[in-house]
């Protein structure tokens, strides 16, 4: 599949907040309530379209437990975007955001776009973090923010795509030097322009290195 | 399209085992893969071969494993060969305990496991509970919420996290414990975990789970060198594509292949791994890369 740009993403956040489920919902449009724990790192990929340009998102899904940070840290380098996820029903996952951000700031390039996601917003009856608090945290740290649900798919597309739009804008504005691959962006060989102006993905794949 | 089930929470309730299971208790992904016709005669041959093998093995280990040590000392080459051919499934649990040295630990420490499970509390309890339903979720034994499988898994992991508070509980340990629990009792599984992590026979593996996962880092570094040495083309391709072993091999080491390989294959690897040690993880890893060598060379990282 040809693309104009490839953006690398990394999904981070505490264990059990729904990182793998968000990825699966985005790449396969399904929710799997019963799934294996993520050990180390997993991959997913999907094509999207921004301003008629086909863009491939290559997404790295990481293990959330503290012990694994020594491994996941190496993936920050070379990521253009990060989805930082917490669980709105578990306060402690919100409280740990600062330490995740610090990790990201230390190991990622300064231009990495970070999207803060409050996941599991379908479980509002068990909410432990208000939307305002999420907004406030995002504002303080210069992040984009959304509440989403991997279960109902609410805002999942939007989260991945608006991150891409932000990265795309940075490229347009010349903020990011795309010739430097450590920024997590690759220029593709665009052989055709897509005809539709929709934002919907054109194809999806997950868990495979061969396309 | 798969219909979304209506479930109050992310975790499933009890699921009746109505779906067909394979011989190891995993839910069959594809019912049509049931061997039929031609394959049946092959199954009979395999069944007979297995029966002969079981007789040989029984003779070798003796009643309750009494002759094992003697035999293993006298004829290590026979033992090694037989283990590489695969331990008969009905004797696997017992033989694993013999070759890992865990049986001795169990006999030396009567009552210790019970003490750890019943009287001690662990700082990792919530972490363990969160992961229980995400460990072998497609196996009938572990499927049922709060069922016997999940309870045993919890007990073993909690006991270990108390037994070694420096390590506590780290994600990935559940797959080791889960695999063992399919072949032995909780207490036996616990002591086998201890034998592996503390190094009863082979080098201790606890470094795989200590803060910073130091042994994982070391093994990944060594594995990368081995790839360059044994599969130079692939090694060069990986460096060019900026692929390093932490991207594909962390889970191989952390779970000794119990996480993602087809279960029968994982069992055969465990047979050999328990007898010959961690070098088997390296060997199998290299073999896997070699097996996919040409396909991998054609892939680019995007």
CSV table of C-alpha atoms in Angstrom, one decimal:
chain,number,residue,atom,x,y,z
A,1,UNK,CA,0.0,0.0,0.0
A,2,UNK,CA,1.5,3.3,-1.0
A,3,UNK,CA,1.3,6.3,1.3
A,4,UNK,CA,2.3,9.9,1.3
A,5,UNK,CA,3.6,9.7,4.9
A,6,UNK,CA,4.1,7.0,7.5
A,7,UNK,CA,3.6,8.2,11.1
A,8,UNK,CA,4.8,6.1,14.0
A,9,UNK,CA,2.7,6.1,17.1
A,10,UNK,CA,3.3,4.7,20.6
A,11,UNK,CA,0.5,3.9,23.0
A,12,UNK,CA,1.4,4.2,26.7
A,13,UNK,CA,-0.2,4.3,30.0
A,14,UNK,CA,-0.8,2.1,33.1
A,15,UNK,CA,-1.6,-1.6,32.8
A,16,UNK,CA,-5.3,-2.4,32.2
A,17,UNK,CA,-6.4,1.0,31.0
A,18,UNK,CA,-7.3,-0.4,27.6
A,19,UNK,CA,-4.3,0.3,25.3
A,20,UNK,CA,-4.6,-2.9,23.3
A,21,UNK,CA,-8.4,-2.6,23.1
A,22,UNK,CA,-8.1,0.9,21.7
A,23,UNK,CA,-5.6,-0.3,19.1
A,24,UNK,CA,-7.8,-3.3,18.1
A,25,UNK,CA,-10.9,-1.0,17.9
A,26,UNK,CA,-9.0,1.3,15.6
A,27,UNK,CA,-7.3,-1.3,13.3
A,28,UNK,CA,-10.1,-4.0,13.3
A,29,UNK,CA,-13.2,-2.1,14.4
A,30,UNK,CA,-14.0,-4.6,17.1
A,31,UNK,CA,-13.9,-4.9,20.8
A,32,UNK,CA,-12.5,-8.0,22.4
A,33,UNK,CA,-13.4,-8.1,26.1
A,34,UNK,CA,-11.2,-11.2,26.7
A,35,UNK,CA,-7.7,-10.9,25.4
A,36,UNK,CA,-4.2,-11.7,26.3
A,37,UNK,CA,-2.1,-9.5,28.4
A,38,UNK,CA,0.5,-7.5,26.3
A,39,UNK,CA,4.0,-8.7,27.1
A,40,UNK,CA,6.7,-6.4,25.7
A,41,UNK,CA,5.3,-4.7,22.6
A,42,UNK,CA,2.7,-5.4,19.9
A,43,UNK,CA,2.1,-3.7,16.5
A,44,UNK,CA,-0.8,-2.5,14.5
A,45,UNK,CA,-1.2,-0.5,11.3
A,46,UNK,CA,-3.9,1.2,9.4
A,47,UNK,CA,-4.2,3.6,6.5
A,48,UNK,CA,-6.1,6.9,7.0
A,49,UNK,CA,-6.6,9.9,4.8
A,50,UNK,CA,-5.8,13.5,5.7
A,51,UNK,CA,-6.5,16.2,3.1
A,52,UNK,CA,-6.7,13.6,0.4
A,53,UNK,CA,-3.3,12.2,1.3
A,54,UNK,CA,-3.0,8.5,2.2
A,55,UNK,CA,-1.2,8.2,5.5
A,56,UNK,CA,-0.1,5.1,7.1
A,57,UNK,CA,-0.2,4.9,10.9
A,58,UNK,CA,2.2,2.3,12.4
A,59,UNK,CA,1.2,1.8,16.0
A,60,UNK,CA,3.3,0.3,18.8
A,61,UNK,CA,1.3,-1.0,21.7
A,62,UNK,CA,3.3,-1.4,24.9
A,63,UNK,CA,3.1,-3.3,28.1
A,64,UNK,CA,1.9,-1.0,30.9
A,65,UNK,CA,3.4,-2.5,34.0
A,66,UNK,CA,6.1,-0.4,35.6
A,67,UNK,CA,8.8,-3.1,35.2
A,68,UNK,CA,8.4,-3.0,31.4
A,69,UNK,CA,9.4,0.7,31.1
A,70,UNK,CA,13.0,-0.3,30.7
A,71,UNK,CA,11.9,-2.0,27.4
A,72,UNK,CA,9.2,0.4,26.3
A,73,UNK,CA,11.4,3.5,26.7
A,74,UNK,CA,13.4,2.5,23.6
A,75,UNK,CA,10.2,3.0,21.5
A,76,UNK,CA,9.7,6.6,22.3
A,77,UNK,CA,12.6,7.5,20.1
A,78,UNK,CA,11.3,7.4,16.6
A,79,UNK,CA,7.7,8.1,17.5
A,80,UNK,CA,5.8,11.0,15.9
A,81,UNK,CA,2.8,10.6,18.1
A,82,UNK,CA,1.9,9.2,21.5
A,83,UNK,CA,-1.5,8.2,22.9
A,84,UNK,CA,-1.2,8.5,26.6
A,85,UNK,CA,-4.1,6.5,28.1
A,86,UNK,CA,-5.7,6.4,31.5
A,87,UNK,CA,-8.9,4.7,32.8
A,88,UNK,CA,-11.6,7.1,33.9
A,89,UNK,CA,-12.7,4.5,36.5
A,90,UNK,CA,-9.4,4.1,38.1
A,91,UNK,CA,-8.0,7.3,39.8
A,92,UNK,CA,-4.5,6.0,40.1
A,93,UNK,CA,-4.1,5.6,36.4
A,94,UNK,CA,-4.8,9.3,36.1
A,95,UNK,CA,-2.4,10.1,39.0
A,96,UNK,CA,0.4,8.3,37.1
A,97,UNK,CA,0.1,10.5,34.0
A,98,UNK,CA,2.8,12.9,35.1
A,99,UNK,CA,5.4,10.1,35.4
A,100,UNK,CA,4.4,8.8,32.0
A,101,UNK,CA,4.8,12.3,30.5
A,102,UNK,CA,8.2,12.7,32.1
A,103,UNK,CA,9.3,9.4,30.6
A,104,UNK,CA,8.1,10.6,27.2
A,105,UNK,CA,9.7,14.0,27.5
A,106,UNK,CA,13.0,12.3,28.5
A,107,UNK,CA,13.1,9.7,25.8
A,108,UNK,CA,11.0,11.1,22.9
A,109,UNK,CA,11.8,13.9,20.5
A,110,UNK,CA,10.6,17.3,21.6
A,111,UNK,CA,8.1,17.5,18.7
A,112,UNK,CA,6.2,14.3,19.5
A,113,UNK,CA,2.5,15.0,19.5
A,114,UNK,CA,0.8,13.6,22.6
A,115,UNK,CA,-2.9,12.8,22.8
A,116,UNK,CA,-4.3,12.2,26.3
A,117,UNK,CA,-7.1,9.7,26.3
A,118,UNK,CA,-9.5,9.0,29.1
A,119,UNK,CA,-10.7,5.5,28.2
A,120,UNK,CA,-13.7,3.5,29.3
A,121,UNK,CA,-16.0,6.5,29.1
A,122,UNK,CA,-18.9,4.1,28.6
A,123,UNK,CA,-18.5,3.2,32.3
A,124,UNK,CA,-19.7,6.6,33.5
A,125,UNK,CA,-21.4,5.1,36.5
A,126,UNK,CA,-18.0,4.2,37.8
A,127,UNK,CA,-16.2,7.3,36.9
A,128,UNK,CA,-13.4,8.4,39.2
A,129,UNK,CA,-11.9,11.2,37.1
A,130,UNK,CA,-14.0,14.0,35.8
A,131,UNK,CA,-13.8,15.2,32.2
A,132,UNK,CA,-12.8,18.6,33.5
A,133,UNK,CA,-9.8,17.2,35.3
A,134,UNK,CA,-8.7,15.5,32.1
A,135,UNK,CA,-9.1,18.7,30.2
A,136,UNK,CA,-7.2,20.6,32.8
A,137,UNK,CA,-4.3,18.2,32.8
A,138,UNK,CA,-4.1,18.3,29.1
A,139,UNK,CA,-4.2,22.0,29.0
A,140,UNK,CA,-1.4,22.3,31.6
A,141,UNK,CA,0.8,20.0,29.7
A,142,UNK,CA,0.0,21.0,26.1
A,143,UNK,CA,-1.7,17.8,25.1
A,144,UNK,CA,-4.7,17.1,23.0
A,145,UNK,CA,-7.5,15.5,25.0
A,146,UNK,CA,-10.4,13.2,24.4
A,147,UNK,CA,-12.5,10.8,26.4
A,148,UNK,CA,-13.0,7.6,24.5
A,149,UNK,CA,-14.4,4.1,24.7
A,150,UNK,CA,-12.7,1.2,23.1
A,151,UNK,CA,-15.8,-0.8,23.9
A,152,UNK,CA,-18.3,1.4,22.1
A,153,UNK,CA,-15.8,2.8,19.7
A,154,UNK,CA,-16.7,6.3,20.8
A,155,UNK,CA,-14.0,8.8,19.8
A,156,UNK,CA,-11.5,6.1,18.9
A,157,UNK,CA,-11.2,7.0,15.3
A,158,UNK,CA,-11.1,10.7,16.3
A,159,UNK,CA,-8.3,10.2,18.8
A,160,UNK,CA,-6.0,8.5,16.3
A,161,UNK,CA,-6.9,10.7,13.4
A,162,UNK,CA,-6.8,14.1,15.1
A,163,UNK,CA,-3.3,13.1,16.4
A,164,UNK,CA,-2.3,12.5,12.8
A,165,UNK,CA,-3.9,15.8,11.7
A,166,UNK,CA,-1.8,17.6,14.3
A,167,UNK,CA,1.4,15.9,13.1
A,168,UNK,CA,0.4,16.6,9.5
A,169,UNK,CA,0.0,20.3,10.4
A,170,UNK,CA,3.4,20.3,12.0
A,171,UNK,CA,4.9,19.0,8.8
A,172,UNK,CA,3.1,21.7,6.8
A,173,UNK,CA,4.3,24.4,9.1
A,174,UNK,CA,7.8,23.1,8.9
A,175,UNK,CA,8.0,22.5,12.6
A,176,UNK,CA,9.2,18.9,12.0
A,177,UNK,CA,12.2,18.0,9.9
A,178,UNK,CA,10.9,15.0,8.0
A,179,UNK,CA,14.2,14.0,6.6
A,180,UNK,CA,15.2,13.0,10.1
A,181,UNK,CA,13.7,9.6,10.7
A,182,UNK,CA,14.0,9.8,14.5
A,183,UNK,CA,10.9,12.1,14.3
A,184,UNK,CA,8.9,9.0,13.5
A,185,UNK,CA,7.9,10.1,10.0
A,186,UNK,CA,8.7,8.5,6.7
A,187,UNK,CA,8.0,9.9,3.3
A,188,UNK,CA,6.4,7.4,1.0
A,189,UNK,CA,6.2,7.0,-2.7
A,190,UNK,CA,2.8,8.3,-3.5
A,191,UNK,CA,1.7,6.8,-6.7
A,192,UNK,CA,-1.9,8.0,-6.7
A,193,UNK,CA,-4.1,10.4,-4.8
A,194,UNK,CA,-7.1,9.0,-3.2
A,195,UNK,CA,-10.4,10.1,-4.8
A,196,UNK,CA,-12.5,10.4,-1.7
A,197,UNK,CA,-12.1,13.1,0.8
A,198,UNK,CA,-13.4,11.0,3.7
A,199,UNK,CA,-11.4,10.6,6.8
A,200,UNK,CA,-12.2,7.0,7.0
A,201,UNK,CA,-9.4,4.4,6.7
A,202,UNK,CA,-9.1,2.5,3.4
A,203,UNK,CA,-7.7,-0.6,4.7
A,204,UNK,CA,-6.5,-2.1,7.9
A,205,UNK,CA,-4.0,-4.6,9.2
A,206,UNK,CA,-2.7,-5.6,12.5
A,207,UNK,CA,0.0,-7.8,14.0
A,208,UNK,CA,1.9,-8.3,10.8
A,209,UNK,CA,5.0,-6.9,9.5
A,210,UNK,CA,4.4,-7.8,5.9
A,211,UNK,CA,1.9,-5.7,4.0
B,1,UNK,CA,-18.9,-9.6,11.8
B,2,UNK,CA,-18.6,-10.6,15.4
B,3,UNK,CA,-21.5,-9.6,17.6
B,4,UNK,CA,-20.6,-7.6,20.6
B,5,UNK,CA,-21.7,-9.4,23.7
B,6,UNK,CA,-23.6,-7.4,26.3
B,7,UNK,CA,-21.4,-7.5,29.3
B,8,UNK,CA,-21.5,-5.1,32.2
B,9,UNK,CA,-17.8,-4.8,32.6
B,10,UNK,CA,-14.7,-5.5,30.6
B,11,UNK,CA,-14.4,-8.9,32.2
B,12,UNK,CA,-16.5,-11.8,31.2
B,13,UNK,CA,-18.8,-13.8,33.4
B,14,UNK,CA,-18.7,-17.6,33.5
B,15,UNK,CA,-18.8,-19.0,30.1
B,16,UNK,CA,-20.2,-22.5,29.6
B,17,UNK,CA,-17.8,-24.7,27.7
B,18,UNK,CA,-20.0,-25.2,24.7
B,19,UNK,CA,-17.4,-24.6,22.1
B,20,UNK,CA,-15.2,-27.5,20.9
B,21,UNK,CA,-11.9,-27.8,22.6
B,22,UNK,CA,-8.6,-29.2,21.4
B,23,UNK,CA,-6.9,-32.0,23.3
B,24,UNK,CA,-5.1,-29.5,25.5
B,25,UNK,CA,-8.3,-27.7,26.6
B,26,UNK,CA,-8.1,-24.6,24.4
B,27,UNK,CA,-11.1,-23.4,22.5
B,28,UNK,CA,-10.7,-24.4,18.9
B,29,UNK,CA,-10.3,-21.4,16.6
B,30,UNK,CA,-11.4,-23.3,13.6
B,31,UNK,CA,-13.7,-26.2,13.9
B,32,UNK,CA,-13.0,-27.4,10.4
B,33,UNK,CA,-9.5,-28.2,11.3
B,34,UNK,CA,-10.6,-31.4,13.1
B,35,UNK,CA,-8.7,-34.2,11.6
B,36,UNK,CA,-10.9,-36.4,9.5
B,37,UNK,CA,-10.5,-39.4,7.1
B,38,UNK,CA,-6.9,-39.7,6.1
B,39,UNK,CA,-5.6,-38.1,9.2
B,40,UNK,CA,-7.4,-40.6,11.3
B,41,UNK,CA,-5.1,-43.5,10.4
B,42,UNK,CA,-2.2,-41.3,11.2
B,43,UNK,CA,-3.7,-40.5,14.6
B,44,UNK,CA,-3.8,-44.3,15.3
B,45,UNK,CA,-0.2,-44.7,14.4
B,46,UNK,CA,0.7,-41.8,16.6
B,47,UNK,CA,-1.4,-43.1,19.4
B,48,UNK,CA,0.4,-46.5,19.3
B,49,UNK,CA,3.8,-44.8,19.1
B,50,UNK,CA,2.8,-42.7,22.2
B,51,UNK,CA,1.8,-45.8,24.1
B,52,UNK,CA,5.2,-47.4,23.4
B,53,UNK,CA,6.9,-44.2,24.5
B,54,UNK,CA,4.9,-44.1,27.7
B,55,UNK,CA,6.0,-47.6,28.6
B,56,UNK,CA,9.7,-46.7,28.0
B,57,UNK,CA,9.3,-43.6,30.1
B,58,UNK,CA,7.6,-45.4,32.9
B,59,UNK,CA,10.4,-47.9,33.1
B,60,UNK,CA,12.9,-45.0,33.0
B,61,UNK,CA,11.5,-42.9,35.8
B,62,UNK,CA,10.1,-45.7,38.0
B,63,UNK,CA,7.1,-45.6,40.2
B,64,UNK,CA,6.5,-42.0,41.3
B,65,UNK,CA,9.8,-41.0,39.7
B,66,UNK,CA,11.9,-43.1,42.1
B,67,UNK,CA,14.4,-44.3,39.6
B,68,UNK,CA,14.8,-41.1,37.8
B,69,UNK,CA,17.9,-39.7,39.4
B,70,UNK,CA,19.7,-43.0,39.1
B,71,UNK,CA,18.8,-43.3,35.4
B,72,UNK,CA,19.6,-39.7,34.6
B,73,UNK,CA,23.0,-40.0,36.1
B,74,UNK,CA,23.7,-43.3,34.4
B,75,UNK,CA,22.4,-42.5,30.9
B,76,UNK,CA,22.1,-38.7,30.4
B,77,UNK,CA,22.4,-39.0,26.6
B,78,UNK,CA,19.4,-41.3,26.5
B,79,UNK,CA,17.4,-39.0,28.7
B,80,UNK,CA,18.3,-36.0,26.5
B,81,UNK,CA,17.3,-37.8,23.4
B,82,UNK,CA,14.0,-38.9,24.8
B,83,UNK,CA,13.2,-35.5,26.1
B,84,UNK,CA,13.9,-34.0,22.7
B,85,UNK,CA,11.5,-36.4,21.2
B,86,UNK,CA,8.8,-35.1,23.6
B,87,UNK,CA,7.8,-36.2,27.0
B,88,UNK,CA,4.5,-38.2,26.9
B,89,UNK,CA,1.7,-35.9,27.8
B,90,UNK,CA,0.4,-38.1,30.6
B,91,UNK,CA,3.8,-38.0,32.4
B,92,UNK,CA,4.7,-34.5,31.6
B,93,UNK,CA,3.7,-33.0,34.9
B,94,UNK,CA,5.7,-35.5,36.9
B,95,UNK,CA,8.8,-35.4,34.6
B,96,UNK,CA,8.9,-31.6,34.6
B,97,UNK,CA,9.1,-31.7,38.3
B,98,UNK,CA,11.9,-34.2,38.2
B,99,UNK,CA,14.0,-32.5,35.6
B,100,UNK,CA,13.6,-29.0,37.1
B,101,UNK,CA,14.6,-30.1,40.6
B,102,UNK,CA,11.3,-28.8,41.9
B,103,UNK,CA,10.3,-32.1,43.5
B,104,UNK,CA,13.3,-31.8,45.8
B,105,UNK,CA,12.3,-28.3,46.8
B,106,UNK,CA,8.8,-29.4,47.6
B,107,UNK,CA,10.0,-32.2,49.8
B,108,UNK,CA,12.4,-30.0,51.6
B,109,UNK,CA,9.7,-27.3,52.3
B,110,UNK,CA,6.6,-29.0,53.6
B,111,UNK,CA,3.8,-26.6,54.5
B,112,UNK,CA,5.6,-23.5,53.2
B,113,UNK,CA,3.3,-23.1,50.2
B,114,UNK,CA,0.2,-23.3,52.4
B,115,UNK,CA,1.6,-20.7,54.7
B,116,UNK,CA,2.3,-18.3,51.9
B,117,UNK,CA,-1.2,-18.7,50.4
B,118,UNK,CA,-3.2,-18.5,53.5
B,119,UNK,CA,-1.4,-16.3,56.0
B,120,UNK,CA,0.6,-13.8,54.0
B,121,UNK,CA,-0.6,-10.7,52.1
B,122,UNK,CA,1.1,-9.3,49.1
B,123,UNK,CA,1.4,-5.8,47.7
B,124,UNK,CA,0.8,-7.3,44.3
B,125,UNK,CA,-2.6,-8.8,44.9
B,126,UNK,CA,-4.5,-6.2,42.9
B,127,UNK,CA,-2.0,-6.4,40.0
B,128,UNK,CA,-2.4,-10.1,39.9
B,129,UNK,CA,-6.1,-10.0,40.0
B,130,UNK,CA,-6.2,-7.6,37.1
B,131,UNK,CA,-4.2,-9.9,34.9
B,132,UNK,CA,-5.8,-13.2,35.8
B,133,UNK,CA,-8.5,-13.0,33.2
B,134,UNK,CA,-6.0,-12.0,30.6
B,135,UNK,CA,-3.9,-15.1,31.0
B,136,UNK,CA,-4.7,-18.0,28.7
B,137,UNK,CA,-8.3,-16.6,28.3
B,138,UNK,CA,-9.0,-19.1,25.6
B,139,UNK,CA,-8.3,-22.1,27.8
B,140,UNK,CA,-11.3,-23.8,29.4
B,141,UNK,CA,-9.5,-24.1,32.8
B,142,UNK,CA,-8.8,-20.4,33.1
B,143,UNK,CA,-11.9,-19.1,31.4
B,144,UNK,CA,-14.4,-19.0,34.2
B,145,UNK,CA,-14.3,-15.9,36.3
B,146,UNK,CA,-13.3,-16.9,39.9
B,147,UNK,CA,-13.3,-20.5,38.7
B,148,UNK,CA,-10.8,-23.1,40.0
B,149,UNK,CA,-8.3,-22.3,37.3
B,150,UNK,CA,-8.2,-18.6,38.0
B,151,UNK,CA,-8.1,-19.2,41.7
B,152,UNK,CA,-5.1,-21.5,41.4
B,153,UNK,CA,-3.3,-19.1,39.2
B,154,UNK,CA,-4.0,-16.3,41.7
B,155,UNK,CA,-2.7,-18.4,44.6
B,156,UNK,CA,0.5,-19.4,42.9
B,157,UNK,CA,1.3,-15.9,41.8
B,158,UNK,CA,0.4,-14.4,45.1
B,159,UNK,CA,2.5,-17.0,46.9
B,160,UNK,CA,5.5,-16.3,44.7
B,161,UNK,CA,5.1,-12.5,45.2
B,162,UNK,CA,5.4,-13.1,48.9
B,163,UNK,CA,8.1,-15.7,48.7
B,164,UNK,CA,10.3,-13.3,46.8
B,165,UNK,CA,9.3,-9.8,47.6
B,166,UNK,CA,12.0,-8.3,45.5
B,167,UNK,CA,10.5,-9.7,42.4
B,168,UNK,CA,6.9,-9.6,43.5
B,169,UNK,CA,4.7,-10.1,40.6
B,170,UNK,CA,5.6,-9.1,37.0
B,171,UNK,CA,3.5,-9.5,34.0
B,172,UNK,CA,4.5,-12.6,32.1
B,173,UNK,CA,4.9,-14.8,35.2
B,174,UNK,CA,1.3,-15.7,34.9
B,175,UNK,CA,1.9,-17.5,31.6
B,176,UNK,CA,4.6,-19.6,33.2
B,177,UNK,CA,2.4,-20.4,36.2
B,178,UNK,CA,-0.6,-21.0,33.9
B,179,UNK,CA,1.3,-23.5,31.8
B,180,UNK,CA,2.5,-25.4,34.8
B,181,UNK,CA,-1.0,-25.5,36.4
B,182,UNK,CA,-2.3,-27.4,33.4
B,183,UNK,CA,0.1,-30.2,34.3
B,184,UNK,CA,0.3,-30.2,38.1
B,185,UNK,CA,-1.2,-29.0,41.4
B,186,UNK,CA,-0.8,-25.5,42.7
B,187,UNK,CA,1.9,-26.4,45.2
B,188,UNK,CA,3.9,-28.3,42.6
B,189,UNK,CA,3.5,-25.4,40.1
B,190,UNK,CA,4.7,-23.0,42.8
B,191,UNK,CA,7.9,-25.0,43.5
B,192,UNK,CA,8.6,-25.4,39.9
B,193,UNK,CA,8.4,-21.6,39.5
B,194,UNK,CA,10.8,-21.3,42.5
B,195,UNK,CA,13.1,-23.9,40.9
B,196,UNK,CA,13.3,-21.8,37.7
B,197,UNK,CA,13.5,-18.4,39.2
B,198,UNK,CA,15.9,-19.3,41.9
B,199,UNK,CA,17.9,-21.7,39.8
B,200,UNK,CA,17.6,-25.2,41.3
B,201,UNK,CA,19.4,-26.9,38.4
B,202,UNK,CA,20.2,-24.2,35.8
B,203,UNK,CA,21.0,-20.5,36.0
B,204,UNK,CA,18.4,-18.5,38.0
B,205,UNK,CA,15.9,-16.7,35.9
B,206,UNK,CA,14.7,-14.2,38.5
B,207,UNK,CA,16.6,-11.4,36.6
B,208,UNK,CA,13.9,-11.7,33.9
B,209,UNK,CA,11.5,-10.1,36.4
B,210,UNK,CA,13.7,-7.9,38.7
B,211,UNK,CA,13.4,-4.1,38.5
B,212,UNK,CA,14.5,-3.0,35.1
B,213,UNK,CA,14.3,-6.6,33.7
B,214,UNK,CA,18.1,-6.8,33.7
B,215,UNK,CA,18.3,-10.4,32.4
B,216,UNK,CA,15.8,-9.6,29.6
B,217,UNK,CA,18.1,-6.8,28.5
B,218,UNK,CA,21.1,-9.1,28.7
B,219,UNK,CA,19.5,-11.9,26.7
B,220,UNK,CA,18.2,-9.5,24.1
B,221,UNK,CA,21.7,-8.1,23.6
B,222,UNK,CA,23.2,-11.5,23.3
B,223,UNK,CA,20.4,-12.6,21.0
B,224,UNK,CA,21.1,-9.7,18.7
B,225,UNK,CA,24.8,-10.7,18.5
B,226,UNK,CA,23.8,-14.3,17.8
B,227,UNK,CA,21.5,-13.2,15.0
B,228,UNK,CA,24.3,-11.2,13.4
B,229,UNK,CA,26.6,-14.2,13.8
B,230,UNK,CA,24.4,-17.0,12.6
B,231,UNK,CA,22.0,-15.2,10.2
B,232,UNK,CA,24.2,-12.3,9.0
B,233,UNK,CA,21.9,-11.3,6.1
B,234,UNK,CA,19.0,-11.0,8.4
B,235,UNK,CA,21.1,-9.3,11.0
B,236,UNK,CA,22.0,-6.6,8.5
B,237,UNK,CA,18.5,-6.3,7.3
B,238,UNK,CA,17.2,-5.9,10.8
B,239,UNK,CA,19.7,-3.1,11.6
B,240,UNK,CA,18.8,-1.4,8.3
B,241,UNK,CA,15.2,-1.5,9.2
B,242,UNK,CA,15.9,-0.5,12.8
B,243,UNK,CA,14.4,-3.7,14.2
B,244,UNK,CA,15.9,-4.8,17.4
B,245,UNK,CA,15.1,-8.0,19.4
B,246,UNK,CA,13.2,-6.2,22.1
B,247,UNK,CA,10.5,-5.7,19.5
B,248,UNK,CA,9.9,-9.4,18.9
B,249,UNK,CA,11.9,-11.5,21.4
B,250,UNK,CA,11.1,-9.9,24.8
B,251,UNK,CA,8.1,-12.1,25.2
B,252,UNK,CA,10.1,-15.2,24.1
B,253,UNK,CA,12.4,-14.8,27.1
B,254,UNK,CA,9.9,-13.4,29.6
B,255,UNK,CA,7.4,-16.2,29.1
B,256,UNK,CA,9.7,-18.9,27.6
B,257,UNK,CA,7.5,-19.1,24.5
B,258,UNK,CA,4.4,-19.9,26.5
B,259,UNK,CA,2.7,-16.7,25.4
B,260,UNK,CA,2.3,-16.8,21.7
B,261,UNK,CA,3.3,-20.1,20.2
B,262,UNK,CA,0.8,-22.8,19.4
B,263,UNK,CA,0.4,-24.7,22.7
B,264,UNK,CA,1.7,-28.2,21.6
B,265,UNK,CA,4.8,-26.5,20.3
B,266,UNK,CA,5.2,-24.6,23.5
B,267,UNK,CA,5.0,-27.8,25.5
B,268,UNK,CA,7.8,-29.5,23.4
B,269,UNK,CA,9.9,-26.4,23.9
B,270,UNK,CA,9.3,-26.6,27.7
B,271,UNK,CA,10.3,-30.2,27.8
B,272,UNK,CA,13.7,-29.4,26.4
B,273,UNK,CA,14.0,-26.0,28.1
B,274,UNK,CA,13.5,-27.5,31.6
B,275,UNK,CA,16.2,-30.2,30.9
B,276,UNK,CA,18.7,-28.1,29.0
B,277,UNK,CA,18.2,-24.6,30.3
B,278,UNK,CA,17.8,-21.2,28.8
B,279,UNK,CA,20.1,-21.8,25.8
B,280,UNK,CA,17.1,-23.6,24.4
B,281,UNK,CA,15.2,-20.3,24.2
B,282,UNK,CA,18.1,-18.8,22.2
B,283,UNK,CA,18.2,-21.9,19.9
B,284,UNK,CA,14.4,-21.9,19.3
B,285,UNK,CA,14.5,-18.1,18.7
B,286,UNK,CA,17.2,-18.5,16.1
B,287,UNK,CA,15.4,-21.4,14.5
B,288,UNK,CA,12.2,-19.4,14.2
B,289,UNK,CA,14.1,-16.6,12.5
B,290,UNK,CA,15.8,-19.1,10.2
B,291,UNK,CA,12.4,-20.7,9.4
B,292,UNK,CA,11.0,-17.3,8.3
B,293,UNK,CA,14.4,-16.0,7.0
B,294,UNK,CA,13.5,-15.4,3.4
B,295,UNK,CA,10.1,-13.9,4.2
B,296,UNK,CA,11.6,-11.6,6.7
B,297,UNK,CA,14.3,-10.4,4.2
B,298,UNK,CA,11.5,-9.4,1.9
B,299,UNK,CA,9.7,-7.3,4.6
B,300,UNK,CA,10.4,-3.7,5.3
B,301,UNK,CA,9.5,-2.2,8.6
B,302,UNK,CA,6.6,-0.2,7.1
